[in-house]
mmCIF file of C-alpha atoms in Angstrom:
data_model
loop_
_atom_site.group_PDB
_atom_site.id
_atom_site.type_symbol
_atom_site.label_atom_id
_atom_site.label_comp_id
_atom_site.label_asym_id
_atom_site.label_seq_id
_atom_site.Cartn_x
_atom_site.Cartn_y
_atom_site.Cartn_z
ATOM 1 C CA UNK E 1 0.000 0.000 0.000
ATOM 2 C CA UNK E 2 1.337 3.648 -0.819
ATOM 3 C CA UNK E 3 1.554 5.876 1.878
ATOM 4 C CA UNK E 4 -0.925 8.320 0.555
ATOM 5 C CA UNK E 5 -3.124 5.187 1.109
ATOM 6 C CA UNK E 6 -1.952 4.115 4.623
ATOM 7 C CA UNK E 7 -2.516 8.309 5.154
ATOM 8 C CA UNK E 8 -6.119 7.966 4.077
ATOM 9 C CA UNK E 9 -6.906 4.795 6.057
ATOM 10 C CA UNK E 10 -5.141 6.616 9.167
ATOM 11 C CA UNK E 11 -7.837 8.696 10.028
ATOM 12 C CA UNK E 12 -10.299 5.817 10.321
ATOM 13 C CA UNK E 13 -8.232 4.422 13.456
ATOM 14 C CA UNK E 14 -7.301 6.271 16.798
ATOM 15 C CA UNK E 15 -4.130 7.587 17.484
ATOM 16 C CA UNK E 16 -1.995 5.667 15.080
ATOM 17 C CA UNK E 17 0.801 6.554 13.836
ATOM 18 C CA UNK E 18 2.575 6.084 10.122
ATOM 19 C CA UNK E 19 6.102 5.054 10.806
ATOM 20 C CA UNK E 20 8.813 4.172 8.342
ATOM 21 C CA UNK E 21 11.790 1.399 9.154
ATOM 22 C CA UNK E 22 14.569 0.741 6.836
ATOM 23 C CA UNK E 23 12.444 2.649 3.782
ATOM 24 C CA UNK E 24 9.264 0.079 5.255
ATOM 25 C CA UNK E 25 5.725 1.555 6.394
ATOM 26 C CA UNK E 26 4.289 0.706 9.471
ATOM 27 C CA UNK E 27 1.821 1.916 12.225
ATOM 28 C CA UNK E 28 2.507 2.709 15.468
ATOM 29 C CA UNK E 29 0.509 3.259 18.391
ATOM 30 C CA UNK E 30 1.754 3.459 22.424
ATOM 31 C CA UNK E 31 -0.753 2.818 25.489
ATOM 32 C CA UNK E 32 -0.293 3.831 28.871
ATOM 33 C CA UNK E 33 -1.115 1.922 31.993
ATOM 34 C CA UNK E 34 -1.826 1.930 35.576
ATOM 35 C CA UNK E 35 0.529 -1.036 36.589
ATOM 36 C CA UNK E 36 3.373 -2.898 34.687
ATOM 37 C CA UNK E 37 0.937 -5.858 35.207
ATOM 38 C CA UNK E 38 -1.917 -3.910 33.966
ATOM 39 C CA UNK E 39 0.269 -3.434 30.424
ATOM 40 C CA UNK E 40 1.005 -7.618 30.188
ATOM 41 C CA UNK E 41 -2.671 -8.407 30.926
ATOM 42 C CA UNK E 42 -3.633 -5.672 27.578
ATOM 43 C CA UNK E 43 -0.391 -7.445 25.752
ATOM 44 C CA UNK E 44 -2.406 -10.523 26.125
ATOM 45 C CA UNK E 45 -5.519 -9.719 24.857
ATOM 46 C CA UNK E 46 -3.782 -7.879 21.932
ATOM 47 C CA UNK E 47 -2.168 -11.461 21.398
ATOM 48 C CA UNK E 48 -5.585 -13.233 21.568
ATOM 49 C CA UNK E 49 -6.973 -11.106 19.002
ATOM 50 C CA UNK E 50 -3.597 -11.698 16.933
ATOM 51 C CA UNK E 51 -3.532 -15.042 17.085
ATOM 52 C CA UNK E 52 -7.471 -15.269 15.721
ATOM 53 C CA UNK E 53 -6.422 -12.609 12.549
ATOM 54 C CA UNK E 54 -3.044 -15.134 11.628
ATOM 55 C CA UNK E 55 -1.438 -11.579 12.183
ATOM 56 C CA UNK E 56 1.099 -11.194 14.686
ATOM 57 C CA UNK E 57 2.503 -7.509 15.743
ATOM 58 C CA UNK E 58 5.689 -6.244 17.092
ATOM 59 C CA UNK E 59 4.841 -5.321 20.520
ATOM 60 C CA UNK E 60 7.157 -3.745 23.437
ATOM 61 C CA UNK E 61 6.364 -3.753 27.501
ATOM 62 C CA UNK E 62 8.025 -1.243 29.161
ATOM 63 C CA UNK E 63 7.489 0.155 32.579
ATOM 64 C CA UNK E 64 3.557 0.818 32.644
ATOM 65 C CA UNK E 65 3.620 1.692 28.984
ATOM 66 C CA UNK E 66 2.800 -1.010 25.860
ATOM 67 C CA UNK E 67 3.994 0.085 22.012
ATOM 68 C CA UNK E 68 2.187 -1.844 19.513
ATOM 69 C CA UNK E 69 3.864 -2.122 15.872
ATOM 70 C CA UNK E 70 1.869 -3.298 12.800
ATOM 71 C CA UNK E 71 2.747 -4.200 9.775
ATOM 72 C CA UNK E 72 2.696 -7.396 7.248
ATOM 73 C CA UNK E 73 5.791 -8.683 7.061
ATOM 74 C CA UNK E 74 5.014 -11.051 4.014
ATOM 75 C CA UNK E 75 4.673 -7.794 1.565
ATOM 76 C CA UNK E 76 7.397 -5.344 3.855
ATOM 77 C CA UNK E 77 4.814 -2.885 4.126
ATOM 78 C CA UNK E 78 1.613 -2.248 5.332
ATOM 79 C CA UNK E 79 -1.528 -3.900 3.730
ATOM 80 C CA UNK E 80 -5.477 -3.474 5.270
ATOM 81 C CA UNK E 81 -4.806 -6.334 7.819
ATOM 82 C CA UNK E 82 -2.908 -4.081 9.616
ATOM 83 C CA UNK E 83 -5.877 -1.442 9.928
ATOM 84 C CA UNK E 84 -8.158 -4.000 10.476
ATOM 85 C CA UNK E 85 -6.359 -4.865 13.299
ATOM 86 C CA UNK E 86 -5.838 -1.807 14.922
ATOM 87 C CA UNK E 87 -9.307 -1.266 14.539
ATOM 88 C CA UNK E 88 -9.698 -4.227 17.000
ATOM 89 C CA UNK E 89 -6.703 -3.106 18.791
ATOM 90 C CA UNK E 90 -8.790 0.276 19.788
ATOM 91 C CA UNK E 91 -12.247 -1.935 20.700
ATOM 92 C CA UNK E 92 -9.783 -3.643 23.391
ATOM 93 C CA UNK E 93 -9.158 0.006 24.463
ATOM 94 C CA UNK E 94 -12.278 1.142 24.692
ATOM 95 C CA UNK E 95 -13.507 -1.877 26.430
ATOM 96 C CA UNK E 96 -10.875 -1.230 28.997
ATOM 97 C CA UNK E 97 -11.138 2.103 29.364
ATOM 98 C CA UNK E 98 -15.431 1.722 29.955
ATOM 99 C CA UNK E 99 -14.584 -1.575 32.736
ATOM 100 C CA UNK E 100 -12.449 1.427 34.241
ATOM 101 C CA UNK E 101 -15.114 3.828 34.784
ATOM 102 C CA UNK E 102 -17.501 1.787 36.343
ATOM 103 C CA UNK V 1 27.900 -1.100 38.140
ATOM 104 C CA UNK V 2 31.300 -0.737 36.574
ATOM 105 C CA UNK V 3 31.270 -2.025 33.440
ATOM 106 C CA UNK V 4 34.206 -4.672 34.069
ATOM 107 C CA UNK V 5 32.314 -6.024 37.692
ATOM 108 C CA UNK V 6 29.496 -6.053 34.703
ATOM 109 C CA UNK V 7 31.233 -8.136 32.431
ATOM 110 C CA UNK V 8 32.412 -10.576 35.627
ATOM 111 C CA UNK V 9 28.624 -10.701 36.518
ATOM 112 C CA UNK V 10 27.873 -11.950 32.873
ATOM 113 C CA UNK V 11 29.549 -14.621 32.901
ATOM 114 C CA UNK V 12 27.661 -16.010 35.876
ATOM 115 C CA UNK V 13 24.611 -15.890 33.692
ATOM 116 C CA UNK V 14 23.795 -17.423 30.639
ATOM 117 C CA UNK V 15 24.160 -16.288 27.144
ATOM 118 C CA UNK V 16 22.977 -12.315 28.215
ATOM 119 C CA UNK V 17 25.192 -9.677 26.867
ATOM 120 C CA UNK V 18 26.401 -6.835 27.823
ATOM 121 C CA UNK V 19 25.187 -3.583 26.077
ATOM 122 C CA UNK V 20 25.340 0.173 25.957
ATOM 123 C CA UNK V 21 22.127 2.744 25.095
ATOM 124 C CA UNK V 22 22.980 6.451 25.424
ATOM 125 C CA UNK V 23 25.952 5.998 27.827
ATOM 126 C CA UNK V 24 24.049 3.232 30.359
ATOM 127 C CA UNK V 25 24.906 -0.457 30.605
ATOM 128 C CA UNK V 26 22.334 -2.976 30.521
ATOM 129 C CA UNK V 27 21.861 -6.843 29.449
ATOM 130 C CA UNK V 28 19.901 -8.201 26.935
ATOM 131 C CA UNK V 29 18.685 -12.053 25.995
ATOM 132 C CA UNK V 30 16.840 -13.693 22.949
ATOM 133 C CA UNK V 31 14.575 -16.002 23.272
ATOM 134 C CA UNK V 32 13.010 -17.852 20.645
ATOM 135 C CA UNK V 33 9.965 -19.858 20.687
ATOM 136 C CA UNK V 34 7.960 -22.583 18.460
ATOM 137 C CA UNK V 35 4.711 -19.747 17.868
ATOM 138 C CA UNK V 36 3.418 -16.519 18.558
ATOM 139 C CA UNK V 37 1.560 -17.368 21.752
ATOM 140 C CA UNK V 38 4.807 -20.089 23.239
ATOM 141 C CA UNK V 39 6.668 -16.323 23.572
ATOM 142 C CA UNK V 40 3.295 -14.168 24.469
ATOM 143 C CA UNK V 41 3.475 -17.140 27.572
ATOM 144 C CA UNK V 42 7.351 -16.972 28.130
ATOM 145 C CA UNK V 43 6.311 -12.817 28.597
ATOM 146 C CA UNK V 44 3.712 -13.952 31.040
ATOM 147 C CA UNK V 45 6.274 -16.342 33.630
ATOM 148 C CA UNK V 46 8.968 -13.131 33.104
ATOM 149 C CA UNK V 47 6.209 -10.693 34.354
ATOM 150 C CA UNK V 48 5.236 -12.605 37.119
ATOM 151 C CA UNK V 49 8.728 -13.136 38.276
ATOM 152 C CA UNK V 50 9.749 -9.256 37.696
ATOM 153 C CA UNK V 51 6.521 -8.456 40.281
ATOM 154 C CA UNK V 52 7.866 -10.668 42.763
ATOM 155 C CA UNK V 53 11.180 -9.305 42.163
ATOM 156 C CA UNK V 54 9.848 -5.520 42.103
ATOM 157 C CA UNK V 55 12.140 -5.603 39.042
ATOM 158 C CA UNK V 56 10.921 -4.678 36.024
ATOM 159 C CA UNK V 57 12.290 -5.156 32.302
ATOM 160 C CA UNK V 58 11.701 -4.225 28.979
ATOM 161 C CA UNK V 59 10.476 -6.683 27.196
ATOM 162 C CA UNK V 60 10.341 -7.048 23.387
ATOM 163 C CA UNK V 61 8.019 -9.238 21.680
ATOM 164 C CA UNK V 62 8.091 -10.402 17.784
ATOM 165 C CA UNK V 63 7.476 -13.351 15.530
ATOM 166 C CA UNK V 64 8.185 -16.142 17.469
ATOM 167 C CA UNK V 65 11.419 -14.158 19.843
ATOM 168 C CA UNK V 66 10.911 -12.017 22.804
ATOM 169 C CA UNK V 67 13.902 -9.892 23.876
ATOM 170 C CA UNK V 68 14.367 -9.550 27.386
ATOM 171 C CA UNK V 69 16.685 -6.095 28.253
ATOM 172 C CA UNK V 70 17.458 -5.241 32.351
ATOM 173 C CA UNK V 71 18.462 -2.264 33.253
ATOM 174 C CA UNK V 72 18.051 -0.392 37.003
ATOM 175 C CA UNK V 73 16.254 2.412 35.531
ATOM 176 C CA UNK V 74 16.652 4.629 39.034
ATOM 177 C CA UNK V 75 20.636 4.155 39.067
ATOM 178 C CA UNK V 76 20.794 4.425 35.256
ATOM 179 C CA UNK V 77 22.737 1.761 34.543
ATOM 180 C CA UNK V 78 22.988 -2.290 35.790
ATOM 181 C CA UNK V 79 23.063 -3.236 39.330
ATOM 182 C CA UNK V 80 23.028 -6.925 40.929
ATOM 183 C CA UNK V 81 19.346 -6.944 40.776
ATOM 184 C CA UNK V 82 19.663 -7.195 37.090
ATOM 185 C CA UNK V 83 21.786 -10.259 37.195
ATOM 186 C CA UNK V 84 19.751 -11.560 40.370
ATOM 187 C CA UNK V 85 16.330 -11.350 37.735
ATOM 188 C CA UNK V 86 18.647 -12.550 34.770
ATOM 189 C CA UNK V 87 19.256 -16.021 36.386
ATOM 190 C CA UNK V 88 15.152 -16.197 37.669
ATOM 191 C CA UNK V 89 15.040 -15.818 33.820
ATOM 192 C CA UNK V 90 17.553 -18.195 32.573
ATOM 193 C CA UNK V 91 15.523 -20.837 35.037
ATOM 194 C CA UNK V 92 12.674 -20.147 33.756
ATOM 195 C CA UNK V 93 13.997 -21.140 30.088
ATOM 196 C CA UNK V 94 15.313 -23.802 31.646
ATOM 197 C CA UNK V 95 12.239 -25.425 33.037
ATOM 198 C CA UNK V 96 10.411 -24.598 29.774
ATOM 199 C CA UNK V 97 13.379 -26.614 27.901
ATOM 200 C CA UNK V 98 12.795 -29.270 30.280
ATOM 201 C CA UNK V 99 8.825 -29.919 30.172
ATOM 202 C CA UNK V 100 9.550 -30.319 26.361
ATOM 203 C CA UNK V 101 11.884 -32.955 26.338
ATOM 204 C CA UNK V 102 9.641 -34.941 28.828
#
């Protein structure tokens, strides 16, 4: 996909952003979290919802924080999977975020 | 941590090595894994241990490898905690290695 492409499908996500590696597109998005555990338990569910797409991202735990990278290897760039699973990516965050309030 | 106690440390441990990111030492491990999920569930056992441990790394997760880096964030560099949580670590793989052969 051309990056005017990946631009356009950008806005239909939340707080992704386009990223380029070694002349390769990707999307990037970082979540924040009350506990270290807190960011392993979301790292989890990401790799639940992974595991059911066949598409596996890049992810890095740090202290409270989570960085999620997507992109599909196979074509070394980005392709709709990705946004498809960002999309899903964001429903986990949402769902979180609601649990919290009540 | 000097960085030649550091490299004495090391060899206590197995197959970390030493590295350097802006100026600080730390220690970083591969670990690779059969799928997706084995390493998502290698994460998991590290967490658990780093809570016990009040330790917590970086961890790096991708296609079928995690990257484990330690660093003692509030000194800025490595101190024997990181070694102490590098051998929980290295026991961990071991026990993993273990269950598999049985």
């Amino acid at each position: 996909m051309a990056k005017d492409e990946a631009k356009e499908l950008l806005s239909q996500v939340s707080d992704w952003e386009l990223v380029e590696e070694e002349g390769k597109l990707a999307i990037r998005k970082r979540f924040k979290f009350g506990t270290y555990l807190d960011g392993v338990e979301f790292i989890n569910r990401v790799a639940k919802i992974a595991e059911e797409e066949g598409h596996h991202p890049d992810i890095y735990l740090g202290w409270r924080r989570v960085t999620v990278n997507l992109m599909t290897h196979a074509i070394g760039g980005l392709s709709q999977n990705d946004f498809i699973l960002a999309a899903k990516i964001d429903n986990l965050q949402r769902e979180r975020e609601r649990n919290r309030v009540k």
